[in-house]
CSV table of C-alpha atoms and ligand atoms in Angstrom, one decimal:
chain,number,residue,atom,x,y,z
A,1,MET,CA,-17.0,24.7,13.2
A,2,ALA,CA,-15.9,24.3,9.6
A,3,ILE,CA,-12.9,22.0,8.8
A,4,THR,CA,-9.9,24.2,8.1
A,5,ILE,CA,-7.4,23.0,5.5
A,6,SER,CA,-4.2,24.9,5.3
A,7,VAL,CA,-1.7,24.8,2.5
A,8,LEU,CA,1.9,25.7,3.2
A,9,LYS,CA,4.6,27.0,0.8
A,10,GLU,CA,7.0,24.2,0.0
A,11,ALA,CA,10.7,24.4,0.5
A,12,PRO,CA,12.8,25.9,-2.3
A,13,GLY,CA,13.3,23.5,-5.2
A,14,GLU,CA,9.7,22.0,-4.9
A,15,ASN,CA,7.5,23.9,-7.3
A,16,ARG,CA,4.2,22.1,-6.7
A,17,VAL,CA,1.5,23.2,-4.3
A,18,ALA,CA,-0.9,20.8,-2.5
A,19,LEU,CA,-4.2,22.5,-3.6
A,20,SER,CA,-5.2,24.1,-6.9
A,21,PRO,CA,-7.6,27.0,-7.0
A,22,ASP,CA,-10.1,24.7,-8.8
A,23,VAL,CA,-10.1,22.2,-5.9
A,24,VAL,CA,-10.2,25.1,-3.4
A,25,ARG,CA,-13.4,26.4,-5.0
A,26,LYS,CA,-15.0,22.9,-4.6
A,27,LEU,CA,-13.9,22.5,-1.0
A,28,VAL,CA,-15.2,26.0,-0.1
A,29,LYS,CA,-18.5,25.1,-1.7
A,30,ASN,CA,-18.6,22.0,0.5
A,31,ASP,CA,-18.2,24.1,3.7
A,32,TYR,CA,-14.5,23.7,4.2
A,33,GLN,CA,-12.4,26.8,5.2
A,34,VAL,CA,-9.2,27.0,3.2
A,35,LEU,CA,-6.1,28.9,4.3
A,36,ILE,CA,-3.3,29.4,1.9
A,37,GLU,CA,0.2,30.6,3.0
A,38,GLN,CA,1.2,33.7,1.1
A,39,GLY,CA,3.0,32.7,-2.1
A,40,ALA,CA,2.3,29.0,-1.7
A,41,GLY,CA,1.1,28.6,-5.3
A,42,GLU,CA,3.5,31.0,-7.0
A,43,ARG,CA,5.9,28.4,-8.4
A,44,SER,CA,2.9,26.5,-9.9
A,45,PHE,CA,1.8,29.8,-11.5
A,46,TYR,CA,-1.2,30.1,-9.1
A,47,ARG,CA,-1.1,33.6,-7.6
A,48,ASP,CA,-2.6,34.5,-4.2
A,49,VAL,CA,-5.3,36.5,-5.9
A,50,VAL,CA,-6.6,33.4,-7.7
A,51,TYR,CA,-6.9,31.5,-4.4
A,52,THR,CA,-8.8,34.5,-2.9
A,53,GLU,CA,-11.2,34.5,-5.8
A,54,ALA,CA,-11.7,30.8,-5.3
A,55,GLY,CA,-12.8,31.5,-1.7
A,56,ALA,CA,-9.6,30.8,0.2
A,57,LYS,CA,-8.0,33.2,2.8
A,58,VAL,CA,-4.4,34.1,2.2
A,59,VAL,CA,-2.5,34.2,5.5
A,60,ASP,CA,1.0,34.0,6.9
A,61,ARG,CA,2.6,30.7,7.7
A,62,ALA,CA,2.2,30.8,11.5
A,63,GLU,CA,-1.6,31.5,11.1
A,64,ALA,CA,-2.0,28.7,8.5
A,65,ILE,CA,-0.4,26.2,10.9
A,66,MET,CA,-2.2,27.4,14.0
A,67,GLN,CA,-5.7,27.4,12.5
A,68,ALA,CA,-5.5,24.2,10.6
A,69,THR,CA,-7.6,21.1,11.2
A,70,VAL,CA,-5.5,19.5,8.5
A,71,ILE,CA,-2.3,20.8,6.7
A,72,ALA,CA,-1.8,19.7,3.1
A,73,THR,CA,1.7,19.6,1.8
A,74,ILE,CA,3.6,18.0,-1.0
A,75,ALA,CA,6.7,17.0,0.9
A,76,GLN,CA,7.7,16.6,4.6
A,77,PRO,CA,7.4,20.0,6.3
A,78,ASP,CA,10.5,21.2,8.2
A,79,ASP,CA,11.0,20.7,12.0
A,80,ALA,CA,9.9,24.2,12.8
A,81,THR,CA,6.5,23.5,11.3
A,82,ILE,CA,6.1,20.3,13.1
A,83,ASP,CA,7.1,22.0,16.4
A,84,GLN,CA,4.3,24.6,15.9
A,85,MET,CA,1.7,21.9,15.3
A,86,LYS,CA,-0.6,20.8,18.1
A,87,ALA,CA,-1.8,17.3,19.1
A,88,GLY,CA,-4.9,16.3,17.1
A,89,GLN,CA,-4.0,18.3,14.0
A,90,ALA,CA,-3.7,16.3,10.8
A,91,LEU,CA,-1.0,16.4,8.1
A,92,ILE,CA,-1.4,14.9,4.7
A,93,GLY,CA,1.3,14.6,2.0
A,94,LEU,CA,4.2,12.7,0.7
A,95,LEU,CA,5.8,12.2,4.1
A,96,SER,CA,8.4,9.5,3.3
A,97,PRO,CA,7.4,7.4,6.2
A,98,LEU,CA,9.0,4.2,4.9
A,99,THR,CA,12.4,5.7,4.6
A,100,ASP,CA,12.3,8.3,7.4
A,101,THR,CA,11.0,6.5,10.4
A,102,ASP,CA,12.4,9.1,12.8
A,103,PHE,CA,10.0,11.6,11.3
A,104,VAL,CA,7.2,9.2,11.9
A,105,LYS,CA,8.2,8.8,15.6
A,106,LYS,CA,8.3,12.5,16.0
A,107,LEU,CA,4.7,12.9,14.6
A,108,ALA,CA,3.5,10.1,16.8
A,109,ALA,CA,5.1,11.6,19.9
A,110,LYS,CA,3.3,14.9,19.1
A,111,LYS,CA,0.0,13.0,18.5
A,112,ILE,CA,-0.3,14.4,15.0
A,113,THR,CA,-2.5,12.5,12.7
A,114,ALA,CA,-0.3,11.8,9.6
A,115,LEU,CA,-1.7,10.6,6.3
A,116,ALA,CA,1.2,9.5,4.0
A,117,PHE,CA,0.4,9.0,0.4
A,118,GLU,CA,3.2,6.5,0.1
A,119,LEU,CA,1.2,4.1,2.3
A,120,LEU,CA,-2.0,4.1,0.2
A,121,PRO,CA,-3.1,0.6,-0.7
A,122,ARG,CA,-3.1,1.4,-4.4
A,123,THR,CA,-4.8,-1.8,-5.6
A,124,VAL,CA,-8.0,-1.2,-3.6
A,125,SER,CA,-10.4,0.4,-6.2
A,126,ARG,CA,-11.8,3.0,-3.8
A,127,ALA,CA,-8.3,4.3,-3.3
A,128,GLN,CA,-7.6,5.0,-7.0
A,129,THR,CA,-8.8,8.6,-6.9
A,130,MET,CA,-6.4,9.2,-4.0
A,131,ASP,CA,-3.3,7.7,-5.7
A,132,VAL,CA,-0.7,10.4,-5.6
A,133,LEU,CA,2.1,8.0,-6.6
A,134,SER,CA,0.3,7.2,-9.9
A,135,SER,CA,-0.7,10.8,-10.7
A,136,GLN,CA,2.7,12.2,-10.0
A,137,ALA,CA,4.5,9.3,-11.8
A,138,SER,CA,2.4,9.9,-14.8
A,139,VAL,CA,3.4,13.6,-14.9
A,140,ALA,CA,7.0,12.7,-14.3
A,141,GLY,CA,7.1,10.1,-17.1
A,142,TYR,CA,5.8,12.5,-19.6
A,143,LYS,CA,8.2,15.2,-18.6
A,144,VAL,CA,11.2,13.0,-18.6
A,145,GLY,CA,10.4,12.0,-22.2
A,146,LEU,CA,10.3,15.6,-23.2
A,147,MET,CA,13.5,16.5,-21.2
A,148,ALA,CA,15.3,13.5,-22.9
A,149,ALA,CA,14.4,14.8,-26.3
A,150,ASP,CA,15.5,18.3,-25.3
A,151,HIS,CA,18.8,17.2,-23.8
A,152,PHE,CA,19.8,14.7,-26.6
A,153,SER,CA,22.2,16.2,-29.1
A,154,ARG,CA,20.3,14.6,-32.1
A,155,TYR,CA,16.8,14.3,-33.6
A,156,PHE,CA,14.4,11.9,-31.9
A,157,PRO,CA,12.5,11.2,-35.2
A,158,MET,CA,13.9,10.0,-38.5
A,159,MET,CA,14.4,13.1,-40.7
A,160,ILE,CA,14.7,12.8,-44.5
A,161,THR,CA,15.9,16.2,-45.8
A,162,ALA,CA,17.7,17.5,-48.8
A,163,ALA,CA,20.8,17.8,-46.6
A,164,GLY,CA,20.7,14.1,-45.7
A,165,THR,CA,18.8,11.6,-43.6
A,166,ALA,CA,18.9,11.5,-39.8
A,167,LYS,CA,18.3,8.1,-38.1
A,168,PRO,CA,15.7,8.0,-35.4
A,169,ALA,CA,17.1,8.0,-31.8
A,170,LYS,CA,17.0,4.7,-30.0
A,171,VAL,CA,15.4,5.1,-26.6
A,172,LEU,CA,15.4,2.4,-23.9
A,173,VAL,CA,13.1,2.7,-20.9
A,174,LEU,CA,14.1,0.6,-17.9
A,175,GLY,CA,11.2,0.1,-15.5
A,176,THR,CA,7.9,0.3,-17.2
A,177,GLY,CA,5.4,1.1,-14.4
A,178,VAL,CA,3.3,4.2,-14.5
A,179,ALA,CA,6.2,6.6,-15.2
A,180,GLY,CA,8.0,4.3,-17.6
A,181,LEU,CA,4.9,3.8,-19.8
A,182,GLN,CA,4.3,7.6,-20.0
A,183,ALA,CA,8.0,8.0,-21.0
A,184,ILE,CA,7.6,5.4,-23.7
A,185,GLY,CA,4.4,7.1,-25.0
A,186,THR,CA,6.1,10.5,-25.1
A,187,ALA,CA,9.3,9.2,-26.8
A,188,LYS,CA,7.1,7.3,-29.4
A,189,ARG,CA,5.1,10.4,-30.1
A,190,LEU,CA,8.3,12.3,-30.6
A,191,GLY,CA,9.3,9.8,-33.2
A,192,ALA,CA,12.0,7.7,-31.5
A,193,MET,CA,12.5,4.0,-31.8
A,194,VAL,CA,11.6,2.8,-28.3
A,195,SER,CA,12.1,-0.3,-26.3
A,196,GLY,CA,11.1,-1.0,-22.7
A,197,TYR,CA,12.2,-3.4,-20.0
A,198,ASP,CA,10.8,-4.4,-16.6
A,199,ILE,CA,11.4,-7.1,-14.1
A,200,ARG,CA,7.7,-7.8,-14.1
A,201,PRO,CA,6.8,-9.9,-17.1
A,202,ALA,CA,3.1,-8.6,-16.8
A,203,SER,CA,4.4,-5.4,-18.2
A,204,ARG,CA,5.0,-6.8,-21.6
A,205,GLY,CA,1.4,-6.2,-22.9
A,206,GLU,CA,1.4,-2.6,-21.8
A,207,VAL,CA,4.7,-1.8,-23.4
A,208,GLU,CA,3.7,-3.5,-26.7
A,209,SER,CA,0.4,-1.8,-26.8
A,210,LEU,CA,2.3,1.5,-27.0
A,211,GLY,CA,4.1,0.2,-30.1
A,212,ALA,CA,7.4,-0.3,-28.3
A,213,THR,CA,9.5,-3.5,-28.1
A,214,PHE,CA,9.6,-5.4,-24.8
A,215,LEU,CA,13.0,-6.7,-23.8
A,216,THR,CA,13.5,-9.5,-21.2
A,217,THR,CA,16.3,-10.9,-19.1
A,218,SER,CA,16.5,-14.3,-17.5
A,219,VAL,CA,15.6,-12.6,-14.1
A,220,SER,CA,11.9,-11.8,-13.4
A,221,ALA,CA,10.4,-10.9,-10.1
A,222,THR,CA,6.9,-9.9,-9.2
A,223,GLY,CA,6.2,-9.2,-5.5
A,224,GLU,CA,3.2,-8.3,-3.4
A,225,GLY,CA,0.4,-6.2,-4.9
A,226,GLY,CA,1.8,-6.4,-8.5
A,227,TYR,CA,5.0,-4.5,-7.5
A,228,ALA,CA,8.5,-5.7,-8.2
A,229,ARG,CA,10.2,-7.3,-5.2
A,230,GLN,CA,13.8,-6.6,-4.3
A,231,LEU,CA,16.2,-8.9,-6.1
A,232,THR,CA,18.9,-11.0,-4.4
A,233,GLU,CA,22.5,-10.1,-4.9
A,234,GLU,CA,22.9,-12.9,-7.4
A,235,GLU,CA,19.8,-11.9,-9.4
A,236,THR,CA,21.0,-8.3,-9.4
A,237,ALA,CA,24.4,-9.2,-10.8
A,238,GLN,CA,22.8,-11.4,-13.5
A,239,GLN,CA,20.3,-8.7,-14.5
A,240,GLN,CA,23.0,-6.0,-14.6
A,241,ALA,CA,25.2,-8.1,-16.8
A,242,GLU,CA,22.3,-8.9,-19.3
A,243,LEU,CA,21.2,-5.2,-19.3
A,244,GLU,CA,24.7,-4.1,-20.3
A,245,GLY,CA,24.2,-5.4,-23.8
A,246,PHE,CA,20.8,-3.6,-24.2
A,247,ILE,CA,22.2,-0.3,-22.9
A,248,ALA,CA,25.1,-0.3,-25.3
A,249,GLN,CA,22.8,-0.5,-28.3
A,250,ASN,CA,20.8,2.6,-27.3
A,251,ASN,CA,21.4,6.4,-27.5
A,252,VAL,CA,19.0,7.4,-24.7
A,253,ILE,CA,18.4,5.4,-21.5
A,254,ILE,CA,15.5,6.5,-19.3
A,255,THR,CA,15.4,4.7,-15.9
A,256,THR,CA,12.3,4.7,-13.6
A,257,ALA,CA,12.7,1.5,-11.5
A,258,GLN,CA,11.6,1.7,-7.9
A,259,VAL,CA,11.0,-0.9,-5.2
A,260,PRO,CA,8.5,0.7,-2.7
A,261,GLY,CA,10.2,1.9,0.5
A,262,ARG,CA,13.7,0.7,-0.5
A,263,ARG,CA,16.8,2.0,-2.3
A,264,PRO,CA,16.1,2.1,-6.0
A,265,PRO,CA,17.9,-0.9,-7.8
A,266,LEU,CA,21.1,-0.2,-9.7
A,267,LEU,CA,20.3,-1.1,-13.3
A,268,VAL,CA,23.1,0.8,-15.2
A,269,THR,CA,26.5,-0.2,-13.8
A,270,GLN,CA,29.6,1.8,-13.7
A,271,LYS,CA,30.9,-0.5,-16.5
A,272,SER,CA,27.9,0.5,-18.7
A,273,VAL,CA,28.5,4.2,-18.0
A,274,ASP,CA,32.2,3.9,-18.7
A,275,GLU,CA,31.7,2.1,-21.9
A,276,ALA,CA,28.8,4.3,-23.2
A,277,LYS,CA,29.4,6.0,-26.5
A,278,THR,CA,30.0,9.8,-26.5
A,279,GLY,CA,26.6,11.6,-26.6
A,280,THR,CA,24.7,8.8,-24.8
A,281,LEU,CA,22.1,10.3,-22.5
A,282,PHE,CA,21.0,8.7,-19.2
A,283,MET,CA,17.9,10.2,-17.6
A,284,ASP,CA,17.6,8.8,-14.1
A,285,LEU,CA,14.1,9.4,-12.8
A,286,ALA,CA,14.9,7.3,-9.7
A,287,ALA,CA,17.8,9.6,-8.7
A,288,SER,CA,17.3,10.5,-5.0
A,289,ASP,CA,19.3,10.9,-1.8
A,290,LEU,CA,18.8,7.1,-1.4
A,291,GLY,CA,20.6,6.5,-4.7
A,292,GLY,CA,19.4,6.0,-8.3
A,293,ASN,CA,19.2,3.5,-11.1
A,294,VAL,CA,22.4,4.7,-12.8
A,295,ALA,CA,25.9,4.5,-11.3
A,296,GLY,CA,27.1,8.0,-10.5
A,297,SER,CA,23.8,9.9,-11.0
A,298,LYS,CA,23.2,12.8,-8.6
A,299,PRO,CA,19.7,14.2,-7.9
A,300,GLY,CA,19.1,17.5,-9.6
A,301,GLU,CA,22.5,17.5,-11.3
A,302,THR,CA,23.8,16.6,-14.8
A,303,VAL,CA,27.1,14.7,-14.8
A,304,THR,CA,29.3,14.5,-17.9
A,305,THR,CA,31.5,11.4,-17.9
A,306,PRO,CA,35.1,11.4,-19.2
A,307,ASN,CA,33.9,9.7,-22.4
A,308,GLY,CA,31.3,12.3,-23.1
A,309,ALA,CA,28.1,10.6,-21.9
A,310,GLU,CA,25.6,12.6,-19.8
A,311,ILE,CA,23.8,11.4,-16.7
A,312,VAL,CA,20.8,13.6,-15.7
A,313,GLY,CA,19.6,13.1,-12.1
A,314,ALA,CA,15.9,13.6,-13.0
A,315,GLY,CA,14.3,12.8,-9.7
A,316,ASP,CA,12.1,15.9,-9.6
A,317,MET,CA,10.3,15.7,-12.9
A,318,ALA,CA,6.8,16.1,-11.4
A,319,SER,CA,7.9,19.3,-9.8
A,320,GLN,CA,9.2,20.4,-13.3
A,321,LEU,CA,5.6,20.4,-14.6
A,322,PRO,CA,4.2,22.0,-11.5
A,323,ALA,CA,0.8,23.3,-12.6
A,324,SER,CA,-0.4,20.0,-14.1
A,325,ALA,CA,1.2,18.0,-11.2
A,326,SER,CA,-0.4,20.2,-8.6
A,327,ASP,CA,-3.9,20.0,-10.3
A,328,MET,CA,-3.7,16.2,-10.0
A,329,TYR,CA,-2.3,16.2,-6.6
A,330,ALA,CA,-5.0,18.5,-5.3
A,331,LYS,CA,-7.7,16.1,-6.7
A,332,ASN,CA,-6.0,13.3,-4.8
A,333,VAL,CA,-6.1,15.3,-1.6
A,334,GLN,CA,-9.7,16.2,-2.2
A,335,ALA,CA,-10.6,12.5,-2.6
A,336,VAL,CA,-9.0,11.7,0.8
A,337,LEU,CA,-10.9,14.5,2.5
A,338,ASN,CA,-14.2,13.4,1.0
A,339,ASP,CA,-13.5,9.9,2.2
A,340,VAL,CA,-12.9,10.9,5.8
A,341,ASN,CA,-15.5,13.7,6.1
A,342,GLU,CA,-18.5,12.5,8.0
A,343,ASP,CA,-21.1,15.3,8.4
A,344,GLY,CA,-18.6,18.0,8.5
A,345,LYS,CA,-16.1,16.3,10.8
A,346,LEU,CA,-12.9,14.4,9.9
A,347,VAL,CA,-13.3,10.8,11.1
A,348,PHE,CA,-10.4,8.5,10.8
A,349,ASP,CA,-11.5,4.9,10.9
A,350,ILE,CA,-8.2,3.1,11.8
A,351,ASP,CA,-9.8,-0.3,10.9
A,352,ASP,CA,-10.8,0.8,7.4
A,353,GLU,CA,-8.8,-1.0,4.6
A,354,VAL,CA,-7.8,2.3,3.0
A,355,VAL,CA,-7.7,4.9,5.8
A,356,GLY,CA,-6.1,2.4,8.2
A,357,GLU,CA,-3.2,2.0,5.8
A,358,LEU,CA,-2.9,5.6,4.7
A,359,LEU,CA,-2.5,6.6,8.4
A,360,ALA,CA,1.1,6.6,9.4
A,361,THR,CA,0.2,7.9,12.9
A,362,TYR,CA,-3.0,8.6,14.8
A,363,ASP,CA,-3.4,9.5,18.5
A,364,GLY,CA,0.2,8.7,19.2
A,365,GLU,CA,0.2,5.2,17.6
A,366,ILE,CA,1.8,3.9,14.4
A,367,ILE,CA,-1.3,2.7,12.4
A,368,SER,CA,-0.4,1.4,9.0
A,369,ASN,CA,0.6,-2.3,9.2
A,370,ARG,CA,3.0,-1.8,6.2
A,371,LEU,CA,4.8,0.9,8.2
A,372,ARG,CA,4.7,-1.1,11.4
A,373,SER,CA,6.4,-4.0,9.6
A,374,VAL,CA,9.2,-1.7,8.3
A,375,MET,CA,9.5,-0.3,11.9
A,376,GLU,CA,9.6,-3.9,13.2
A,377,LEU,CA,6.5,-3.4,15.3
A,378,PRO,CA,3.9,-6.2,15.8
A,379,GLU,CA,1.0,-6.3,13.4
A,380,ARG,CA,-2.0,-4.2,14.6
A,381,LYS,CA,-5.2,-6.3,14.6
A,382,PRO,CA,-8.5,-4.7,13.8
A,383,ALA,CA,-10.7,-4.2,16.9
A,384,GLU,CA,-13.1,-7.1,17.7
A,385,PRO,CA,-16.7,-6.0,17.1
A,386,GLU,CA,-18.3,-5.5,20.5
A,387,GLU,CA,-20.9,-8.1,21.6
A,388,PRO,CA,-24.3,-6.3,21.7
A,389,GLU,CA,-25.4,-6.2,25.3
A,390,THR,CA,-28.6,-8.2,25.9
A,391,PRO,CA,-31.3,-5.8,27.3
A,392,ALA,CA,-32.4,-6.6,30.8
A,393,GLU,CA,-35.9,-7.6,29.6
A,394,ASP,CA,-34.5,-10.2,27.1
A,395,GLN,CA,-32.4,-11.6,29.9
A,396,ASP,CA,-35.5,-12.1,32.0
A,397,ASP,CA,-37.2,-13.8,29.0
A,398,ALA,CA,-34.1,-16.0,28.6
A,399,LYS,CA,-34.4,-17.0,32.2
A,400,GLY,CA,-38.1,-17.7,31.8
A,401,ALA,CA,-37.4,-20.0,28.9
A,402,ASP,CA,-35.1,-22.2,31.1
B,1,LIG,P1,7.2,1.8,-9.1
B,1,LIG,O1,7.3,3.3,-9.2
B,1,LIG,O2,7.3,1.3,-7.7
B,1,LIG,O3,8.4,1.2,-10.0
B,1,LIG,C1,8.5,1.5,-11.3
B,1,LIG,C2,8.8,0.2,-12.1
B,1,LIG,O4,10.1,-0.2,-11.8
B,1,LIG,C3,7.8,-0.9,-11.9
B,1,LIG,O5,7.2,-1.3,-13.1
B,1,LIG,C4,8.7,-2.0,-11.3
B,1,LIG,O6,8.3,-3.3,-11.7
B,1,LIG,C5,10.1,-1.7,-12.0
B,1,LIG,N1,11.2,-2.3,-11.3
B,1,LIG,C6,11.5,-2.4,-10.0
B,1,LIG,N2,12.7,-3.0,-9.8
B,1,LIG,C7,13.2,-3.3,-11.0
B,1,LIG,C8,14.3,-3.9,-11.5
B,1,LIG,N3,15.2,-4.4,-10.7
B,1,LIG,N4,14.5,-4.0,-12.9
B,1,LIG,C9,13.6,-3.5,-13.7
B,1,LIG,N5,12.4,-3.0,-13.3
B,1,LIG,C10,12.2,-2.8,-12.0
B,1,LIG,O7,5.9,1.2,-9.7
B,1,LIG,P2,4.6,2.0,-10.2
B,1,LIG,O8,4.8,2.5,-11.5
B,1,LIG,O9,4.1,2.9,-9.2
B,1,LIG,O10,3.6,0.7,-10.3
B,1,LIG,C11,4.1,-0.5,-10.7
B,1,LIG,C12,2.9,-1.4,-10.9
B,1,LIG,O11,2.0,-1.4,-9.8
B,1,LIG,C13,2.0,-0.9,-12.0
B,1,LIG,O12,2.4,-1.1,-13.3
B,1,LIG,C14,0.7,-1.7,-11.7
B,1,LIG,O13,0.8,-3.1,-12.1
B,1,LIG,C15,0.7,-1.7,-10.2
B,1,LIG,N6,-0.2,-0.6,-9.8
B,1,LIG,C16,-1.5,-0.9,-9.7
B,1,LIG,C17,-2.4,0.0,-9.4
B,1,LIG,C18,-3.8,-0.3,-9.2
B,1,LIG,O14,-4.2,-1.5,-9.2
B,1,LIG,N7,-4.7,0.6,-9.1
B,1,LIG,C19,-2.0,1.4,-9.2
B,1,LIG,C20,-0.7,1.7,-9.3
B,1,LIG,C21,0.2,0.7,-9.6
């Protein structure tokens, strides 16, 4: 029986879709069956008919869930969906396992196989084609650069005209990982004067190679796997105080700082917001229900401060460029499927360095050691390779040798 992949329509507000028609065509060619919930691609400008032409079957949600070997989503599906799933079915998406462990427990209790992109070991080279965090951060960084130029009340480039000269906008990007570097590149291409700052000193070369200035504070912190680590309270206070000076000198501040699985660090304090000049624009890519990088930012909302600065809660930027974001996301999903497909069957090797980390749950167990550590569970050790049994004949030989 063919592996059936079902794609569900996301909740309102999420414009992306987990599979693009292009990837559907490739999967169907490789003997997968693909079911698309009616209207799942509409907000990414992929109509049902395009999926049908690519070889998928368009069905209602209940059938998509019931028939699935694996359900591909962008975000966590709602409780009703999980309730309809059966033991042994798989779910792949951005499932927020590190910040919503109750959801993980629910999936484990139902014996659903859950693959969560947040858990992917991104530094393993085989995992790079599956790296949703990078593909979506790249889209988000580009879009936030464009949105910043659109929201800002002045030109980004220097303009010399008969009616006078406009100075270029000064843009500061705080957090120069995948998204921040894209934001820098976009703001540079639009003609702004750009500087970047990150807690990881290794970022300097990347920022400078884009033609931007790298700013440093006396606090630096590189943690595991090249990521930033969480700062201590003292380090945070020191960093915030030093950043206040940089922030005051810029017109547009784009923030993208994250620490995996934790609340985003507060980089722009209430003092900086209160003292910002009228017209200063803060674009907070880290804005989420967990908090953001800018004091007072609210996800999905634009807040105007009493002194006339604007704070845009820009946490959903990848969803604001839905077709490109979905195309990349779909390729990442396809890469995972290719990796676990063995002769037309999905085989999840829990001891594999990539799959064993990507798996939040399998057969009722919490698998990823990173997730286990967050959930304060003991580390899972890989199974010992079994001793090959000595055939009876050899045993006789062995005896004879004695
Ligand atoms: P991220 O989204 O987790 O964080 C964004 C940025 O915020 C990071 O650059 C981080 O250093 C920075 N940050 C965190 N706390 C900060 C603070 N208090 N002050 C200032 N900046 C802060 O990170 P990301 O963009 O997904 O990736 C970060 C880095 O991880 C990459 O630049 C790269 O070095 C590494 N990475 C490697 C691979 C790979 O090897 N294939 C893939 C992806 C990422």
